[in-house]
Coordinates of C-alpha atoms in Angstrom, one line a residue:
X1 CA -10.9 -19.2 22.6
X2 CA -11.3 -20.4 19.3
X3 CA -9.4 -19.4 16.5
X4 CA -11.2 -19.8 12.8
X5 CA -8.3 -19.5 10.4
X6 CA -9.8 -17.9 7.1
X7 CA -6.4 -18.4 4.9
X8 CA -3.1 -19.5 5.2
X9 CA -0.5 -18.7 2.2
X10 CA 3.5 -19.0 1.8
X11 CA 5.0 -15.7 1.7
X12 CA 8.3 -14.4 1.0
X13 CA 9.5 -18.3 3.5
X14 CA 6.6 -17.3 6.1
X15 CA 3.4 -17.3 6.1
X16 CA 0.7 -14.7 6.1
X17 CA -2.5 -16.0 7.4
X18 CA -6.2 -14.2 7.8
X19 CA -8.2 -15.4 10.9
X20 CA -11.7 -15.0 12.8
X21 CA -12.6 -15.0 16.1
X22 CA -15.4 -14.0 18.5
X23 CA -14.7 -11.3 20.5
X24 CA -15.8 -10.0 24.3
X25 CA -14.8 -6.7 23.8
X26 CA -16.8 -6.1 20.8
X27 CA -19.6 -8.5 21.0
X28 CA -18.9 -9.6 17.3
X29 CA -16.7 -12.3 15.5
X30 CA -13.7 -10.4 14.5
X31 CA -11.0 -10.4 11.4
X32 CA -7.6 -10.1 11.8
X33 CA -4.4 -11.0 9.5
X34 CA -0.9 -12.4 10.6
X35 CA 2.2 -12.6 8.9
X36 CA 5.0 -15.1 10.8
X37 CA 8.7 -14.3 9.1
X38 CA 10.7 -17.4 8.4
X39 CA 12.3 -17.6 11.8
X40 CA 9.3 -18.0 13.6
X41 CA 9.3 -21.5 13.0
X42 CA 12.5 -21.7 14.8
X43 CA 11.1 -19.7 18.5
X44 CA 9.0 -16.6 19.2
X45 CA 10.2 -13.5 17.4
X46 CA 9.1 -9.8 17.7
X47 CA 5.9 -8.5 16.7
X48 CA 4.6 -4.9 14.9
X49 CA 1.3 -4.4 15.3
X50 CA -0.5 -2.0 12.3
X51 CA -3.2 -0.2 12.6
X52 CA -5.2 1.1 9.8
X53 CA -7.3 3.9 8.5
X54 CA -10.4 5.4 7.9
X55 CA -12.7 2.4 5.6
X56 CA -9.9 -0.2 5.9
X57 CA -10.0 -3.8 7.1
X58 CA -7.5 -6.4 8.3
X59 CA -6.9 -6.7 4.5
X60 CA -5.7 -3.3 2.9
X61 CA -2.3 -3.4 4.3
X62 CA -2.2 -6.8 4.3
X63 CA -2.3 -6.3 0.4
X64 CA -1.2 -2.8 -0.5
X65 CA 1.9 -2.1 2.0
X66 CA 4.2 -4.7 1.0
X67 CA 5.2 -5.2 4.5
X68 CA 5.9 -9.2 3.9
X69 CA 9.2 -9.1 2.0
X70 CA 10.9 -6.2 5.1
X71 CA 8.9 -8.4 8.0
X72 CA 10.8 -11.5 6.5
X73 CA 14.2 -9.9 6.5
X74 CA 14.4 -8.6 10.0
X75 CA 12.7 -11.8 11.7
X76 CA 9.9 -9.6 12.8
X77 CA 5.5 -10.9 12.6
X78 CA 3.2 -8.3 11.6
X79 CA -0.6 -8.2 13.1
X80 CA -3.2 -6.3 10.7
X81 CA -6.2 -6.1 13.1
X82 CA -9.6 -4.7 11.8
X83 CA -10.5 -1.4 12.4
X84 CA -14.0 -1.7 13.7
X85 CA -16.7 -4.2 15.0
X86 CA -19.4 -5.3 11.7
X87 CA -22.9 -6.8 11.7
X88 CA -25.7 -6.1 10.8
X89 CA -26.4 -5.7 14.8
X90 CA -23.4 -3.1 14.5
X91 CA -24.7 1.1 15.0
X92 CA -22.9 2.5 11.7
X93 CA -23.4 5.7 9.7
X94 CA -24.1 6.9 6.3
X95 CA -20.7 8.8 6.3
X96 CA -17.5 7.0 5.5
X97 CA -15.7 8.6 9.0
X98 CA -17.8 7.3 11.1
X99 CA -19.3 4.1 12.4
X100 CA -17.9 0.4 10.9
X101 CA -14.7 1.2 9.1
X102 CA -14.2 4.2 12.0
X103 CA -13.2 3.2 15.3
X104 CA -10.8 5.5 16.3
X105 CA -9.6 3.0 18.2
X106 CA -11.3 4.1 21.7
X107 CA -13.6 2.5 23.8
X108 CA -17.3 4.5 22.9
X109 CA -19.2 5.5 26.1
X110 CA -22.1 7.1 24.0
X111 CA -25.3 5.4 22.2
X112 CA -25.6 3.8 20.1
X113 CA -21.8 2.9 19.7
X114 CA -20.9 1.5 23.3
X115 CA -22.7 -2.0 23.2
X116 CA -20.2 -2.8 20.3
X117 CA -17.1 -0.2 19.3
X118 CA -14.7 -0.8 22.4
X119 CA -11.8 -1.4 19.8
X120 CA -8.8 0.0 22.8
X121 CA -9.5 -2.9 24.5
X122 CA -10.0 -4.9 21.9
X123 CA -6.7 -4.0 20.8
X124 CA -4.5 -3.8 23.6
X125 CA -5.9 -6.8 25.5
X126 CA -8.4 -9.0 24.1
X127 CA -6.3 -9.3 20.7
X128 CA -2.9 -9.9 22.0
X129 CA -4.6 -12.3 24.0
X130 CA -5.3 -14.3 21.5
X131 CA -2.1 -13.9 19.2
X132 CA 0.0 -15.2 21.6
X133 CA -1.7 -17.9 22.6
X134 CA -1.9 -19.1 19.0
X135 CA 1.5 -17.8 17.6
X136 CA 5.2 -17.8 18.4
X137 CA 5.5 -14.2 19.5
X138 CA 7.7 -12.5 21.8
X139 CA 5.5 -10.6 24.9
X140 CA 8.9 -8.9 25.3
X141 CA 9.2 -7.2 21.8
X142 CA 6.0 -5.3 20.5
X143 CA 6.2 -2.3 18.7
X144 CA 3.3 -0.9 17.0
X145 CA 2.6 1.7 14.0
X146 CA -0.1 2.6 12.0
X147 CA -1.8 5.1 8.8
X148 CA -4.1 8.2 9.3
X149 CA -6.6 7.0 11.7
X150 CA -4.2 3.9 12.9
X151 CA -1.5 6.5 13.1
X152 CA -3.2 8.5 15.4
X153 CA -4.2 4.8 17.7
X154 CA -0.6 4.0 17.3
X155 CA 0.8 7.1 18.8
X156 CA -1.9 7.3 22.0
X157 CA -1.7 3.7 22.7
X158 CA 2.3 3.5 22.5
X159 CA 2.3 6.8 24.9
X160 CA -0.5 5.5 27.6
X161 CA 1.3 2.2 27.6
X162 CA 4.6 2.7 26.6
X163 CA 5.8 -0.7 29.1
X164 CA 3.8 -2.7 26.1
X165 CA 5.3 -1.3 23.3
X166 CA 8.9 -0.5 22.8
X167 CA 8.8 0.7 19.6
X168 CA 6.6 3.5 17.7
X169 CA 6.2 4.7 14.6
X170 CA 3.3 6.0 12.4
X171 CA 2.4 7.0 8.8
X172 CA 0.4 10.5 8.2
X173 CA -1.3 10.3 11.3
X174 CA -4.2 11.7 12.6
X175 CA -2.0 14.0 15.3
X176 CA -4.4 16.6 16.8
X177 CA -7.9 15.3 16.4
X178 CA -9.5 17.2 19.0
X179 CA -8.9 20.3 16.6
X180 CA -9.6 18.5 13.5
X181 CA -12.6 17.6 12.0
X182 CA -11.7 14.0 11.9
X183 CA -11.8 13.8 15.7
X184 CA -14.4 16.2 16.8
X185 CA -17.1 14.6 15.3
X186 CA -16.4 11.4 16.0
X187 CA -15.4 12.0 19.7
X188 CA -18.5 13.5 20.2
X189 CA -20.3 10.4 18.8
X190 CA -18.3 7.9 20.5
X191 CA -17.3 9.3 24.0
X192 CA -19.8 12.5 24.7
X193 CA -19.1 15.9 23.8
X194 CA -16.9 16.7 27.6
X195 CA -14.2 17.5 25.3
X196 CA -12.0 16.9 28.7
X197 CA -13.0 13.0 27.7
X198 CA -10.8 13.2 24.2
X199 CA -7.6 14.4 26.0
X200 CA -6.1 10.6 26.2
X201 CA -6.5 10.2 23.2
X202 CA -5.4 12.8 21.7
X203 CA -1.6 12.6 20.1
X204 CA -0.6 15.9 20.2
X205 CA -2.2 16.7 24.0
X206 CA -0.1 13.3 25.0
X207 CA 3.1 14.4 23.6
X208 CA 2.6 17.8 25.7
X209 CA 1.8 15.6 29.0
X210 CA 4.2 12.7 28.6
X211 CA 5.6 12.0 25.5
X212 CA 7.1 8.5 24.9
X213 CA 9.8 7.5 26.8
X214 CA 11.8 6.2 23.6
X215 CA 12.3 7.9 19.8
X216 CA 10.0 7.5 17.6
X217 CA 9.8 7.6 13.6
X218 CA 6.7 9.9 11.4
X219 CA 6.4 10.4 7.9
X220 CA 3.9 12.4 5.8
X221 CA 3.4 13.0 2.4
X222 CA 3.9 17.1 1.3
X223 CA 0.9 16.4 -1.1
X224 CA -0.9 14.5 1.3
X225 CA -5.1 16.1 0.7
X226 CA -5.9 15.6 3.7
X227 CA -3.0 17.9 5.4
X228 CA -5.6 20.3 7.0
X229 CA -7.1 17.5 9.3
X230 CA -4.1 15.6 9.9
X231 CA -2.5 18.6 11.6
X232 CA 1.3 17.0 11.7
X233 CA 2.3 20.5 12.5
X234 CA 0.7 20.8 16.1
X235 CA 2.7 17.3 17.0
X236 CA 5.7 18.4 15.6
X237 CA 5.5 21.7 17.8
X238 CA 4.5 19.5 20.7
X239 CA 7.4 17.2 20.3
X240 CA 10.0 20.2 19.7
X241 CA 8.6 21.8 23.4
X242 CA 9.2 18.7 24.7
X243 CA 12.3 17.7 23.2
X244 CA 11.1 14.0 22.4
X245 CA 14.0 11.9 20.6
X246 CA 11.7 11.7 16.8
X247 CA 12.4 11.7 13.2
X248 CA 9.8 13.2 11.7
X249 CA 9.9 13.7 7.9
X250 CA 7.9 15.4 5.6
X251 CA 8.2 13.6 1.8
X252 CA 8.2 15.8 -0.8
X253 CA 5.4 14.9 -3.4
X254 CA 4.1 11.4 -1.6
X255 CA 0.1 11.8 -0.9
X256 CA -2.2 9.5 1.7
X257 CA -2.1 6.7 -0.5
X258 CA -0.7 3.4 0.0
X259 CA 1.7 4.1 -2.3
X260 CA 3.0 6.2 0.2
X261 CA 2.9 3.5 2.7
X262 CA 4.4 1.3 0.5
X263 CA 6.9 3.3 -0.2
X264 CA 8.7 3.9 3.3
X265 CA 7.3 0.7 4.8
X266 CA 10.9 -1.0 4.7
X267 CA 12.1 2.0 6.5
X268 CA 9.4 1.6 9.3
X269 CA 10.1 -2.1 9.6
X270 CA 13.5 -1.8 10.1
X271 CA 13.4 0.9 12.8
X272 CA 11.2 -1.3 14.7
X273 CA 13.3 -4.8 14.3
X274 CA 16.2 -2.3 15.4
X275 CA 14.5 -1.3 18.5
X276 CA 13.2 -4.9 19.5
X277 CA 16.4 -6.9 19.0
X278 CA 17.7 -7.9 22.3

């Protein structure tokens, strides 16, 4: 496959890179942003994988989450994928939850989203694919994490494959969707409206059915707006019935922004270079 690389800049002794590729999965080219720590250049090192939210790109936490400095500490490479096919051949929507910018990270069964938004496998296959064939990444070591929307991929991919990924956090995630407003609609768009379809993924139902075989780490702002349809609550009380090793914290006075992100980033990093050290 070929790899188009966008950008390639010197950051905190590594490099953070932007590339494009075209993609099976999605039928599209696709973006996606790489930062390789200093060790790197000296043999594969562990990898977090960051999802992002609702209207973001490979690019905003690329930018805003100041993940660089903490990825080049612990030795770990960060992958910022994109958060939805784009074209102009691309179904989208006048609203800013659903469509390009809105993937949800599933695979859509429904019209006129299936031909393109198949962003689970794009993300748990076709991608890693392609990142470690180009880059000196351990198979061995993934974690992955995400905000909001990525949150809520983060926490249903880590639980359905938790052999791939043996770390998990996430920031304010989406936790409950199928009783939120930002997961209703856009299951019913994407994957029919069977709600028995949304179940897997679903953070909350997961937690209930399996949980995740290791801890995990969650933060969310106290003053976060969007509280009501981020529903942390229903995981917590899901993770409490089951009893799941977690550290969930609420942050008194931190909102959805990435300032928020920003702000506990190094914390996040760390518990995920902790987990995939040998």
């Amino acid at each position: 496959m070929t790899l188009e690389t966008i950008s390639e800049n010197r950051s905190f002794g590594g490099v953070q890179g932007v590339y494009r590729h075209s993609s099976e999965a999605t039928g599209t080219r696709m973006t996606f942003a790489a930062y390789l720590p200093p060790a790197a250049a000296a043999g594969p090192v562990p990898v977090l994988w960051y999802l992002s939210g609702l209207t973001c790109t490979h690019e905003n936490a690329m930018t805003k989450a100041g993940a660089q400095e903490h990825a080049a500490r612990e030795g770990i490479a960060l992958i910022f994928p994109d958060t939805s096919p784009r074209g102009e051949d691309v179904a989208d929507d006048e609203a800013f939850d659903l469509g390009q910018g809105a993937g949800f990270y599933v695979n859509a069964t429904e019209t006129p989203w299936a031909p393109h938004f198949r962003m689970w496998d794009y993300i748990t296959a076709e991608l890693p694919a392609v990142v470690f064939d180009r880059f000196s990444l351990r198979r061995d070591a993934q974690g992955i994490t995400g905000h909001s929307m990525g949150g809520h991929g983060a926490l249903t991919i880590a639980m359905t494959m938790p052999e791939t990924y043996r770390s998990l956090s996430a920031f304010a995630p989406i936790a409950n969707p199928s009783e939120s407003d930002w997961g209703r609609k856009q299951f019913a768009a994407y994957l029919g409206n069977d709600a028995a379809a949304w179940g897997g993924h679903d953070a909350t139902l997961l937690m209930r059915e399996k949980g995740y075989p290791g801890d995990l780490l969650v933060d969310q702002g106290s003053s976060d707006q969007f509280l009501d349809l981020l529903r942390p609550q229903a995981l917590a009380e899901a993770m409490a019935a089951r009893r799941q090793p977690s550290v969930m914290r609420m942050q008194e006075g931190y909102d959805h922004s990435y300032f928020f992100v920003q702000t506990f980033m190094g914390d996040h990093v760390r518990w995920h270079a902790e987990r995939l050290r040998d």
